[in-house]
mmCIF file with all atom_site columns, C-alpha atoms in Angstrom:
data_model
loop_
_atom_site.group_PDB
_atom_site.id
_atom_site.type_symbol
_atom_site.label_atom_id
_atom_site.label_alt_id
_atom_site.label_comp_id
_atom_site.label_asym_id
_atom_site.label_entity_id
_atom_site.label_seq_id
_atom_site.pdbx_PDB_ins_code
_atom_site.Cartn_x
_atom_site.Cartn_y
_atom_site.Cartn_z
_atom_site.occupancy
_atom_site.B_iso_or_equiv
_atom_site.pdbx_formal_charge
_atom_site.auth_seq_id
_atom_site.auth_comp_id
_atom_site.auth_asym_id
_atom_site.auth_atom_id
_atom_site.pdbx_PDB_model_num
ATOM 1   C CA . ASP A 1 1   ? -3.142  22.214  26.394 1.00 66.00 ? 89  ASP A CA 1
ATOM 2   C CA . GLN A 1 2   ? -1.534  19.903  23.831 1.00 74.00 ? 90  GLN A CA 1
ATOM 3   C CA . GLN A 1 3   ? 1.982   19.333  24.919 1.00 91.00 ? 91  GLN A CA 1
ATOM 4   C CA . VAL A 1 4   ? 2.922   17.086  21.965 1.00 94.00 ? 92  VAL A CA 1
ATOM 5   C CA . LYS A 1 5   ? 1.551   18.061  18.556 1.00 95.00 ? 93  LYS A CA 1
ATOM 6   C CA . GLN A 1 6   ? 1.565   16.037  15.222 1.00 95.00 ? 94  GLN A CA 1
ATOM 7   C CA . ASN A 1 7   ? 0.102   18.644  12.886 1.00 91.00 ? 95  ASN A CA 1
ATOM 8   C CA . SER A 1 8   ? -0.054  16.337  9.851  1.00 94.00 ? 96  SER A CA 1
ATOM 9   C CA . PRO A 1 9   ? -2.922  13.833  10.207 1.00 93.00 ? 97  PRO A CA 1
ATOM 10  C CA . SER A 1 10  ? -1.643  11.903  7.199  1.00 96.00 ? 98  SER A CA 1
ATOM 11  C CA . LEU A 1 11  ? 1.191   11.620  4.803  1.00 97.00 ? 99  LEU A CA 1
ATOM 12  C CA . SER A 1 12  ? 1.588   9.808   1.488  1.00 98.00 ? 100 SER A CA 1
ATOM 13  C CA . VAL A 1 13  ? 5.123   8.702   0.291  1.00 97.00 ? 101 VAL A CA 1
ATOM 14  C CA . GLN A 1 14  ? 6.364   6.674   -2.755 1.00 98.00 ? 102 GLN A CA 1
ATOM 15  C CA . GLU A 1 15  ? 7.962   3.268   -1.912 1.00 97.00 ? 103 GLU A CA 1
ATOM 16  C CA . GLY A 1 16  ? 11.658  3.583   -1.721 1.00 97.00 ? 104 GLY A CA 1
ATOM 17  C CA . ARG A 1 17  ? 11.564  7.313   -1.048 1.00 98.00 ? 105 ARG A CA 1
ATOM 18  C CA . ILE A 1 18  ? 12.234  8.968   2.335  1.00 98.00 ? 106 ILE A CA 1
ATOM 19  C CA . SER A 1 19  ? 9.295   9.446   4.805  1.00 98.00 ? 107 SER A CA 1
ATOM 20  C CA . ILE A 1 20  ? 9.716   12.345  7.344  1.00 98.00 ? 108 ILE A CA 1
ATOM 21  C CA . LEU A 1 21  ? 7.237   12.492  10.160 1.00 98.00 ? 109 LEU A CA 1
ATOM 22  C CA . ASN A 1 22  ? 7.235   15.697  12.297 1.00 98.00 ? 110 ASN A CA 1
ATOM 23  C CA . CYS A 1 23  ? 6.359   16.304  15.850 1.00 97.00 ? 111 CYS A CA 1
ATOM 24  C CA . ASP A 1 24  ? 6.393   19.560  17.970 1.00 97.00 ? 112 ASP A CA 1
ATOM 25  C CA . TYR A 1 25  ? 6.322   19.855  21.653 1.00 96.00 ? 113 TYR A CA 1
ATOM 26  C CA . THR A 1 26  ? 5.664   22.695  24.165 1.00 93.00 ? 114 THR A CA 1
ATOM 27  C CA . ASN A 1 27  ? 6.994   21.144  27.293 1.00 82.00 ? 115 ASN A CA 1
ATOM 28  C CA . SER A 1 28  ? 10.686  21.656  27.692 1.00 85.00 ? 116 SER A CA 1
ATOM 29  C CA . MET A 1 29  ? 10.912  19.386  30.710 1.00 89.00 ? 117 MET A CA 1
ATOM 30  C CA . PHE A 1 30  ? 10.594  16.068  28.680 1.00 92.00 ? 118 PHE A CA 1
ATOM 31  C CA . ASP A 1 31  ? 13.484  13.758  29.300 1.00 92.00 ? 119 ASP A CA 1
ATOM 32  C CA . TYR A 1 32  ? 12.954  11.497  26.338 1.00 94.00 ? 120 TYR A CA 1
ATOM 33  C CA . PHE A 1 33  ? 11.022  11.432  23.173 1.00 95.00 ? 121 PHE A CA 1
ATOM 34  C CA . LEU A 1 34  ? 9.645   8.247   21.610 1.00 96.00 ? 122 LEU A CA 1
ATOM 35  C CA . TRP A 1 35  ? 8.033   7.068   18.377 1.00 97.00 ? 123 TRP A CA 1
ATOM 36  C CA . TYR A 1 36  ? 5.525   4.236   18.256 1.00 97.00 ? 124 TYR A CA 1
ATOM 37  C CA . LYS A 1 37  ? 3.991   2.651   15.221 1.00 97.00 ? 125 LYS A CA 1
ATOM 38  C CA . LYS A 1 38  ? 0.466   1.117   15.198 1.00 96.00 ? 126 LYS A CA 1
ATOM 39  C CA . TYR A 1 39  ? -1.251  -1.094  12.780 1.00 96.00 ? 127 TYR A CA 1
ATOM 40  C CA . PRO A 1 40  ? -5.052  -1.520  12.838 1.00 92.00 ? 128 PRO A CA 1
ATOM 41  C CA . ALA A 1 41  ? -6.420  -3.885  15.425 1.00 89.00 ? 129 ALA A CA 1
ATOM 42  C CA . GLU A 1 42  ? -3.036  -4.168  17.159 1.00 93.00 ? 130 GLU A CA 1
ATOM 43  C CA . GLY A 1 43  ? -1.359  -2.446  20.043 1.00 95.00 ? 131 GLY A CA 1
ATOM 44  C CA . PRO A 1 44  ? 1.285   0.140   19.272 1.00 96.00 ? 132 PRO A CA 1
ATOM 45  C CA . THR A 1 45  ? 4.864   -1.050  18.974 1.00 96.00 ? 133 THR A CA 1
ATOM 46  C CA . PHE A 1 46  ? 8.158   0.784   19.924 1.00 95.00 ? 134 PHE A CA 1
ATOM 47  C CA . LEU A 1 47  ? 10.210  2.186   17.138 1.00 97.00 ? 135 LEU A CA 1
ATOM 48  C CA . ILE A 1 48  ? 12.993  4.399   18.516 1.00 96.00 ? 136 ILE A CA 1
ATOM 49  C CA . SER A 1 49  ? 13.582  6.955   21.204 1.00 95.00 ? 137 SER A CA 1
ATOM 50  C CA . ILE A 1 50  ? 15.980  9.796   21.941 1.00 95.00 ? 138 ILE A CA 1
ATOM 51  C CA . SER A 1 51  ? 17.251  11.380  25.063 1.00 94.00 ? 139 SER A CA 1
ATOM 52  C CA . SER A 1 52  ? 16.636  15.147  25.473 1.00 94.00 ? 140 SER A CA 1
ATOM 53  C CA . ILE A 1 53  ? 20.424  15.708  25.636 1.00 94.00 ? 141 ILE A CA 1
ATOM 54  C CA . LYS A 1 54  ? 21.037  14.265  22.260 1.00 96.00 ? 142 LYS A CA 1
ATOM 55  C CA . ASP A 1 55  ? 20.173  15.522  18.796 1.00 96.00 ? 143 ASP A CA 1
ATOM 56  C CA . LYS A 1 56  ? 20.061  12.313  16.639 1.00 97.00 ? 144 LYS A CA 1
ATOM 57  C CA . ASN A 1 57  ? 19.579  8.704   17.207 1.00 97.00 ? 145 ASN A CA 1
ATOM 58  C CA . GLU A 1 58  ? 19.707  5.975   14.416 1.00 97.00 ? 146 GLU A CA 1
ATOM 59  C CA . ASP A 1 59  ? 18.421  2.525   14.329 1.00 96.00 ? 147 ASP A CA 1
ATOM 60  C CA . GLY A 1 60  ? 18.588  0.732   10.782 1.00 97.00 ? 148 GLY A CA 1
ATOM 61  C CA . ARG A 1 61  ? 16.210  2.662   8.461  1.00 97.00 ? 149 ARG A CA 1
ATOM 62  C CA . PHE A 1 62  ? 14.849  4.792   11.327 1.00 98.00 ? 150 PHE A CA 1
ATOM 63  C CA . THR A 1 63  ? 16.542  8.080   12.491 1.00 98.00 ? 151 THR A CA 1
ATOM 64  C CA . VAL A 1 64  ? 15.110  10.508  14.974 1.00 98.00 ? 152 VAL A CA 1
ATOM 65  C CA . PHE A 1 65  ? 16.324  14.106  15.024 1.00 98.00 ? 153 PHE A CA 1
ATOM 66  C CA . LEU A 1 66  ? 15.774  16.447  17.951 1.00 97.00 ? 154 LEU A CA 1
ATOM 67  C CA . ASN A 1 67  ? 15.965  20.261  17.561 1.00 97.00 ? 155 ASN A CA 1
ATOM 68  C CA . LYS A 1 68  ? 15.628  21.563  21.119 1.00 95.00 ? 156 LYS A CA 1
ATOM 69  C CA . SER A 1 69  ? 15.669  25.259  20.197 1.00 94.00 ? 157 SER A CA 1
ATOM 70  C CA . ALA A 1 70  ? 12.696  24.679  17.850 1.00 96.00 ? 158 ALA A CA 1
ATOM 71  C CA . LYS A 1 71  ? 11.147  22.120  20.143 1.00 96.00 ? 159 LYS A CA 1
ATOM 72  C CA . HIS A 1 72  ? 10.733  19.878  17.207 1.00 97.00 ? 160 HIS A CA 1
ATOM 73  C CA . LEU A 1 73  ? 11.523  16.413  16.413 1.00 96.00 ? 161 LEU A CA 1
ATOM 74  C CA . SER A 1 74  ? 11.273  14.307  13.285 1.00 98.00 ? 162 SER A CA 1
ATOM 75  C CA . LEU A 1 75  ? 11.377  10.774  12.262 1.00 98.00 ? 163 LEU A CA 1
ATOM 76  C CA . HIS A 1 76  ? 13.051  9.664   8.989  1.00 98.00 ? 164 HIS A CA 1
ATOM 77  C CA . ILE A 1 77  ? 12.360  6.401   7.416  1.00 98.00 ? 165 ILE A CA 1
ATOM 78  C CA . VAL A 1 78  ? 14.760  5.544   4.550  1.00 97.00 ? 166 VAL A CA 1
ATOM 79  C CA . PRO A 1 79  ? 13.903  3.880   2.248  1.00 97.00 ? 167 PRO A CA 1
ATOM 80  C CA . SER A 1 80  ? 10.187  3.592   2.862  1.00 98.00 ? 168 SER A CA 1
ATOM 81  C CA . GLN A 1 81  ? 8.596   0.171   2.474  1.00 97.00 ? 169 GLN A CA 1
ATOM 82  C CA . PRO A 1 82  ? 4.987   -0.974  2.186  1.00 97.00 ? 170 PRO A CA 1
ATOM 83  C CA . GLY A 1 83  ? 5.081   -2.426  5.614  1.00 96.00 ? 171 GLY A CA 1
ATOM 84  C CA . ASP A 1 84  ? 5.752   1.039   6.945  1.00 98.00 ? 172 ASP A CA 1
ATOM 85  C CA . SER A 1 85  ? 2.090   2.002   6.278  1.00 98.00 ? 173 SER A CA 1
ATOM 86  C CA . ALA A 1 86  ? 0.658   2.543   9.708  1.00 97.00 ? 174 ALA A CA 1
ATOM 87  C CA . VAL A 1 87  ? -0.177  5.324   12.250 1.00 96.00 ? 175 VAL A CA 1
ATOM 88  C CA . TYR A 1 88  ? 2.927   6.765   13.899 1.00 98.00 ? 176 TYR A CA 1
ATOM 89  C CA . PHE A 1 89  ? 2.734   8.376   17.409 1.00 97.00 ? 177 PHE A CA 1
ATOM 90  C CA . CYS A 1 90  ? 5.232   10.782  18.741 1.00 97.00 ? 178 CYS A CA 1
ATOM 91  C CA . ALA A 1 91  ? 5.551   10.908  22.611 1.00 95.00 ? 179 ALA A CA 1
ATOM 92  C CA . GLY A 1 92  ? 7.306   12.812  25.262 1.00 94.00 ? 180 GLY A CA 1
ATOM 93  C CA . SER A 1 93  ? 8.290   11.337  28.740 1.00 92.00 ? 181 SER A CA 1
ATOM 94  C CA . ARG A 1 94  ? 8.903   13.360  31.942 1.00 87.00 ? 182 ARG A CA 1
ATOM 95  C CA . ASP A 1 95  ? 9.310   11.435  35.284 1.00 81.00 ? 183 ASP A CA 1
ATOM 96  C CA . ASP A 1 96  ? 6.970   8.521   34.855 1.00 84.00 ? 184 ASP A CA 1
ATOM 97  C CA . LYS A 1 97  ? 4.278   10.120  32.767 1.00 89.00 ? 185 LYS A CA 1
ATOM 98  C CA . ILE A 1 98  ? 4.075   9.900   28.952 1.00 91.00 ? 186 ILE A CA 1
ATOM 99  C CA . ILE A 1 99  ? 2.257   12.235  26.573 1.00 93.00 ? 187 ILE A CA 1
ATOM 100 C CA . PHE A 1 100 ? 1.365   11.006  23.069 1.00 94.00 ? 188 PHE A CA 1
ATOM 101 C CA . GLY A 1 101 ? 0.559   13.201  20.052 1.00 94.00 ? 189 GLY A CA 1
ATOM 102 C CA . LYS A 1 102 ? -2.550  12.531  18.067 1.00 94.00 ? 190 LYS A CA 1
ATOM 103 C CA . GLY A 1 103 ? -0.678  10.544  15.381 1.00 95.00 ? 191 GLY A CA 1
ATOM 104 C CA . THR A 1 104 ? 0.102   10.666  11.698 1.00 96.00 ? 192 THR A CA 1
ATOM 105 C CA . ARG A 1 105 ? -1.152  7.945   9.142  1.00 97.00 ? 193 ARG A CA 1
ATOM 106 C CA . LEU A 1 106 ? 1.636   7.146   6.835  1.00 98.00 ? 194 LEU A CA 1
ATOM 107 C CA . HIS A 1 107 ? 0.575   5.770   3.407  1.00 98.00 ? 195 HIS A CA 1
ATOM 108 C CA . ILE A 1 108 ? 3.353   4.081   1.320  1.00 97.00 ? 196 ILE A CA 1
ATOM 109 C CA . LEU A 1 109 ? 2.423   4.193   -2.314 1.00 96.00 ? 197 LEU A CA 1
ATOM 110 C CA . PRO A 1 110 ? 3.581   1.454   -4.737 1.00 92.00 ? 198 PRO A CA 1
ATOM 111 C CA . GLU B 2 1   ? 6.568   -15.704 24.498 1.00 85.00 ? 263 GLU B CA 1
ATOM 112 C CA . ALA B 2 2   ? 6.909   -12.241 26.047 1.00 84.00 ? 264 ALA B CA 1
ATOM 113 C CA . GLN B 2 3   ? 3.497   -10.495 26.001 1.00 94.00 ? 265 GLN B CA 1
ATOM 114 C CA . VAL B 2 4   ? 0.992   -8.230  27.613 1.00 97.00 ? 266 VAL B CA 1
ATOM 115 C CA . THR B 2 5   ? -2.419  -9.872  27.829 1.00 97.00 ? 267 THR B CA 1
ATOM 116 C CA . GLN B 2 6   ? -5.627  -7.876  28.066 1.00 97.00 ? 268 GLN B CA 1
ATOM 117 C CA . ASN B 2 7   ? -9.150  -9.356  28.485 1.00 96.00 ? 269 ASN B CA 1
ATOM 118 C CA . PRO B 2 8   ? -11.726 -9.083  27.170 1.00 97.00 ? 270 PRO B CA 1
ATOM 119 C CA . ARG B 2 9   ? -11.019 -7.844  23.673 1.00 96.00 ? 271 ARG B CA 1
ATOM 120 C CA . TYR B 2 10  ? -14.513 -6.598  23.211 1.00 97.00 ? 272 TYR B CA 1
ATOM 121 C CA . LEU B 2 11  ? -16.958 -5.470  25.808 1.00 96.00 ? 273 LEU B CA 1
ATOM 122 C CA . ILE B 2 12  ? -20.406 -3.885  25.573 1.00 96.00 ? 274 ILE B CA 1
ATOM 123 C CA . THR B 2 13  ? -22.047 -2.796  28.762 1.00 95.00 ? 275 THR B CA 1
ATOM 124 C CA . VAL B 2 14  ? -24.594 -0.305  30.051 1.00 96.00 ? 276 VAL B CA 1
ATOM 125 C CA . THR B 2 15  ? -24.206 2.923   31.999 1.00 96.00 ? 277 THR B CA 1
ATOM 126 C CA . GLY B 2 16  ? -23.410 2.458   35.727 1.00 96.00 ? 278 GLY B CA 1
ATOM 127 C CA . LYS B 2 17  ? -22.598 -1.247  35.542 1.00 96.00 ? 279 LYS B CA 1
ATOM 128 C CA . LYS B 2 18  ? -19.142 -1.789  37.196 1.00 96.00 ? 280 LYS B CA 1
ATOM 129 C CA . LEU B 2 19  ? -16.554 -3.546  35.127 1.00 97.00 ? 281 LEU B CA 1
ATOM 130 C CA . THR B 2 20  ? -12.978 -4.558  35.101 1.00 97.00 ? 282 THR B CA 1
ATOM 131 C CA . VAL B 2 21  ? -10.543 -4.950  32.306 1.00 98.00 ? 283 VAL B CA 1
ATOM 132 C CA . THR B 2 22  ? -7.649  -7.280  33.219 1.00 98.00 ? 284 THR B CA 1
ATOM 133 C CA . CYS B 2 23  ? -4.032  -6.732  32.099 1.00 98.00 ? 285 CYS B CA 1
ATOM 134 C CA . SER B 2 24  ? -1.225  -9.215  32.803 1.00 98.00 ? 286 SER B CA 1
ATOM 135 C CA . GLN B 2 25  ? 2.397   -9.306  31.702 1.00 97.00 ? 287 GLN B CA 1
ATOM 136 C CA . ASN B 2 26  ? 4.953   -12.105 31.874 1.00 96.00 ? 288 ASN B CA 1
ATOM 137 C CA . MET B 2 27  ? 8.219   -10.087 31.512 1.00 95.00 ? 289 MET B CA 1
ATOM 138 C CA . ASN B 2 28  ? 8.633   -9.200  35.166 1.00 94.00 ? 290 ASN B CA 1
ATOM 139 C CA . HIS B 2 29  ? 8.317   -5.580  34.310 1.00 95.00 ? 291 HIS B CA 1
ATOM 140 C CA . GLU B 2 30  ? 7.995   -2.996  37.049 1.00 94.00 ? 292 GLU B CA 1
ATOM 141 C CA . TYR B 2 31  ? 6.237   -0.332  35.100 1.00 94.00 ? 293 TYR B CA 1
ATOM 142 C CA . MET B 2 32  ? 2.707   -0.780  33.906 1.00 96.00 ? 294 MET B CA 1
ATOM 143 C CA . SER B 2 33  ? 0.206   1.741   32.521 1.00 96.00 ? 295 SER B CA 1
ATOM 144 C CA . TRP B 2 34  ? -3.251  2.201   30.854 1.00 97.00 ? 296 TRP B CA 1
ATOM 145 C CA . TYR B 2 35  ? -4.217  4.316   27.790 1.00 97.00 ? 297 TYR B CA 1
ATOM 146 C CA . ARG B 2 36  ? -7.289  5.149   25.930 1.00 97.00 ? 298 ARG B CA 1
ATOM 147 C CA . GLN B 2 37  ? -7.247  5.871   22.249 1.00 95.00 ? 299 GLN B CA 1
ATOM 148 C CA . ASP B 2 38  ? -10.036 7.996   20.755 1.00 94.00 ? 300 ASP B CA 1
ATOM 149 C CA . PRO B 2 39  ? -10.393 9.376   17.163 1.00 89.00 ? 301 PRO B CA 1
ATOM 150 C CA . GLY B 2 40  ? -8.691  12.729  16.829 1.00 87.00 ? 302 GLY B CA 1
ATOM 151 C CA . LEU B 2 41  ? -7.250  12.632  20.363 1.00 90.00 ? 303 LEU B CA 1
ATOM 152 C CA . GLY B 2 42  ? -4.593  9.968   19.949 1.00 89.00 ? 304 GLY B CA 1
ATOM 153 C CA . LEU B 2 43  ? -3.422  7.947   23.056 1.00 93.00 ? 305 LEU B CA 1
ATOM 154 C CA . ARG B 2 44  ? -3.912  9.420   26.502 1.00 95.00 ? 306 ARG B CA 1
ATOM 155 C CA . GLN B 2 45  ? -2.441  7.916   29.642 1.00 94.00 ? 307 GLN B CA 1
ATOM 156 C CA . ILE B 2 46  ? -5.008  7.089   32.399 1.00 97.00 ? 308 ILE B CA 1
ATOM 157 C CA . TYR B 2 47  ? -2.932  5.637   35.194 1.00 97.00 ? 309 TYR B CA 1
ATOM 158 C CA . TYR B 2 48  ? 0.501   4.157   35.649 1.00 95.00 ? 310 TYR B CA 1
ATOM 159 C CA . SER B 2 49  ? 2.285   2.104   38.247 1.00 95.00 ? 311 SER B CA 1
ATOM 160 C CA . MET B 2 50  ? 6.026   2.065   39.108 1.00 92.00 ? 312 MET B CA 1
ATOM 161 C CA . ASN B 2 51  ? 5.742   -1.030  41.081 1.00 91.00 ? 313 ASN B CA 1
ATOM 162 C CA . VAL B 2 52  ? 3.547   -3.193  43.441 1.00 92.00 ? 314 VAL B CA 1
ATOM 163 C CA . GLU B 2 53  ? 1.252   -0.904  45.582 1.00 91.00 ? 315 GLU B CA 1
ATOM 164 C CA . VAL B 2 54  ? 2.616   2.248   43.699 1.00 92.00 ? 316 VAL B CA 1
ATOM 165 C CA . THR B 2 55  ? 0.107   3.861   41.317 1.00 95.00 ? 317 THR B CA 1
ATOM 166 C CA . ASP B 2 56  ? -0.369  7.390   40.053 1.00 94.00 ? 318 ASP B CA 1
ATOM 167 C CA . LYS B 2 57  ? -2.667  9.315   37.823 1.00 95.00 ? 319 LYS B CA 1
ATOM 168 C CA . GLY B 2 58  ? -1.890  10.018  34.144 1.00 93.00 ? 320 GLY B CA 1
ATOM 169 C CA . ASP B 2 59  ? -3.530  12.534  31.987 1.00 91.00 ? 321 ASP B CA 1
ATOM 170 C CA . VAL B 2 60  ? -7.071  11.340  32.123 1.00 95.00 ? 322 VAL B CA 1
ATOM 171 C CA . PRO B 2 61  ? -7.761  9.613   35.332 1.00 97.00 ? 323 PRO B CA 1
ATOM 172 C CA . GLU B 2 62  ? -11.457 10.678  36.128 1.00 97.00 ? 324 GLU B CA 1
ATOM 173 C CA . GLY B 2 63  ? -13.782 7.763   36.215 1.00 97.00 ? 325 GLY B CA 1
ATOM 174 C CA . TYR B 2 64  ? -11.160 5.091   36.466 1.00 98.00 ? 326 TYR B CA 1
ATOM 175 C CA . LYS B 2 65  ? -9.448  3.143   39.187 1.00 97.00 ? 327 LYS B CA 1
ATOM 176 C CA . VAL B 2 66  ? -6.481  0.822   39.203 1.00 97.00 ? 328 VAL B CA 1
ATOM 177 C CA . SER B 2 67  ? -4.738  -1.564  41.605 1.00 95.00 ? 329 SER B CA 1
ATOM 178 C CA . ARG B 2 68  ? -1.339  -3.284  41.609 1.00 97.00 ? 330 ARG B CA 1
ATOM 179 C CA . LYS B 2 69  ? -1.431  -5.976  44.171 1.00 96.00 ? 331 LYS B CA 1
ATOM 180 C CA . GLU B 2 70  ? 0.891   -8.222  42.168 1.00 96.00 ? 332 GLU B CA 1
ATOM 181 C CA . LYS B 2 71  ? 3.752   -7.269  39.839 1.00 96.00 ? 333 LYS B CA 1
ATOM 182 C CA . ARG B 2 72  ? 2.267   -8.970  36.809 1.00 97.00 ? 334 ARG B CA 1
ATOM 183 C CA . ASN B 2 73  ? -1.352  -7.778  37.125 1.00 98.00 ? 335 ASN B CA 1
ATOM 184 C CA . PHE B 2 74  ? -2.591  -4.205  36.619 1.00 98.00 ? 336 PHE B CA 1
ATOM 185 C CA . PRO B 2 75  ? -6.509  -4.226  36.304 1.00 98.00 ? 337 PRO B CA 1
ATOM 186 C CA . LEU B 2 76  ? -8.406  -1.147  35.253 1.00 98.00 ? 338 LEU B CA 1
ATOM 187 C CA . ILE B 2 77  ? -11.787 -0.669  36.970 1.00 98.00 ? 339 ILE B CA 1
ATOM 188 C CA . LEU B 2 78  ? -14.687 1.398   35.900 1.00 97.00 ? 340 LEU B CA 1
ATOM 189 C CA . GLU B 2 79  ? -16.956 1.688   38.954 1.00 95.00 ? 341 GLU B CA 1
ATOM 190 C CA . SER B 2 80  ? -19.773 3.398   37.124 1.00 96.00 ? 342 SER B CA 1
ATOM 191 C CA . PRO B 2 81  ? -19.114 3.552   33.452 1.00 97.00 ? 343 PRO B CA 1
ATOM 192 C CA . SER B 2 82  ? -20.563 6.379   31.376 1.00 97.00 ? 344 SER B CA 1
ATOM 193 C CA . PRO B 2 83  ? -20.975 6.639   27.472 1.00 97.00 ? 345 PRO B CA 1
ATOM 194 C CA . ASN B 2 84  ? -18.047 9.069   27.282 1.00 96.00 ? 346 ASN B CA 1
ATOM 195 C CA . GLN B 2 85  ? -15.730 6.142   28.348 1.00 98.00 ? 347 GLN B CA 1
ATOM 196 C CA . THR B 2 86  ? -16.520 4.371   25.214 1.00 98.00 ? 348 THR B CA 1
ATOM 197 C CA . SER B 2 87  ? -13.039 3.938   23.744 1.00 97.00 ? 349 SER B CA 1
ATOM 198 C CA . LEU B 2 88  ? -10.236 1.593   22.816 1.00 97.00 ? 350 LEU B CA 1
ATOM 199 C CA . TYR B 2 89  ? -8.111  0.748   25.794 1.00 98.00 ? 351 TYR B CA 1
ATOM 200 C CA . PHE B 2 90  ? -4.444  -0.355  25.839 1.00 98.00 ? 352 PHE B CA 1
ATOM 201 C CA . CYS B 2 91  ? -2.378  -1.746  28.740 1.00 98.00 ? 353 CYS B CA 1
ATOM 202 C CA . ALA B 2 92  ? 1.345   -1.503  28.411 1.00 96.00 ? 354 ALA B CA 1
ATOM 203 C CA . SER B 2 93  ? 4.358   -2.421  30.440 1.00 96.00 ? 355 SER B CA 1
ATOM 204 C CA . SER B 2 94  ? 8.078   -1.720  30.464 1.00 93.00 ? 356 SER B CA 1
ATOM 205 C CA . LEU B 2 95  ? 11.220  -2.774  32.401 1.00 90.00 ? 357 LEU B CA 1
ATOM 206 C CA . SER B 2 96  ? 11.158  0.053   34.788 1.00 81.00 ? 358 SER B CA 1
ATOM 207 C CA . ARG B 2 97  ? 10.255  3.571   33.340 1.00 84.00 ? 359 ARG B CA 1
ATOM 208 C CA . SER B 2 98  ? 7.908   5.188   31.022 1.00 79.00 ? 360 SER B CA 1
ATOM 209 C CA . TRP B 2 99  ? 10.747  6.236   28.572 1.00 79.00 ? 361 TRP B CA 1
ATOM 210 C CA . GLU B 2 100 ? 11.819  2.722   28.184 1.00 84.00 ? 362 GLU B CA 1
ATOM 211 C CA . LYS B 2 101 ? 10.374  0.451   25.422 1.00 89.00 ? 363 LYS B CA 1
ATOM 212 C CA . LEU B 2 102 ? 6.738   -0.046  26.201 1.00 93.00 ? 364 LEU B CA 1
ATOM 213 C CA . PHE B 2 103 ? 5.109   -3.341  25.276 1.00 95.00 ? 365 PHE B CA 1
ATOM 214 C CA . PHE B 2 104 ? 1.396   -2.950  24.572 1.00 96.00 ? 366 PHE B CA 1
ATOM 215 C CA . GLY B 2 105 ? -1.417  -5.379  24.703 1.00 97.00 ? 367 GLY B CA 1
ATOM 216 C CA . SER B 2 106 ? -3.833  -5.880  21.763 1.00 96.00 ? 368 SER B CA 1
ATOM 217 C CA . GLY B 2 107 ? -6.474  -3.559  23.135 1.00 97.00 ? 369 GLY B CA 1
ATOM 218 C CA . THR B 2 108 ? -9.970  -3.685  24.531 1.00 98.00 ? 370 THR B CA 1
ATOM 219 C CA . GLN B 2 109 ? -12.798 -2.027  22.756 1.00 97.00 ? 371 GLN B CA 1
ATOM 220 C CA . LEU B 2 110 ? -15.372 -0.845  25.235 1.00 97.00 ? 372 LEU B CA 1
ATOM 221 C CA . SER B 2 111 ? -18.860 0.490   24.454 1.00 97.00 ? 373 SER B CA 1
ATOM 222 C CA . VAL B 2 112 ? -20.874 1.863   27.098 1.00 97.00 ? 374 VAL B CA 1
ATOM 223 C CA . LEU B 2 113 ? -24.620 2.239   26.183 1.00 95.00 ? 375 LEU B CA 1
#
């Protein structure tokens, strides 16, 4: 069963606009949720995380929202920049395990 | 420079020939873990380690072994590789827990013929 789902394989957004990446989860036991970004031929890099007891966390242009009742989280990037073009992975963590989603490829259009 | 180093970067082997992918971190991190990335499946955790001599299975441990004899090293061992283990592998480390910022290596592309 897929505990962390990213249902949009890709997303295209105009430069300067808001990018919203979505993630759904089925496991209510996750303690933390995390977002990672990955460029081709590189390892993923950490973007932002949120504890399951919070509903929002912000870091510069990146904000993560957590809706526990809907088991849904989203990553907002404002404003979107060309360097944001990458694959974004959502993940849930419980105890010492981590489950990643399949990823969403974000294209920032000029 | 703080980093996670994996070797080799690329590896082509044949079915059944034992291989080891090395992983080393220079940040004195306690938590280390291995992942594989496959098209359409995203990243899946293979094994993780909370500290020296403490390892546990992730989501897809079958066909893999690990060891953590020293804090800085966490090798991934394929005793008898099979074609379905052809994948892109990543090692990662964090200060102490899986939910903390993970630092990833650059990856090892493995092909098993």
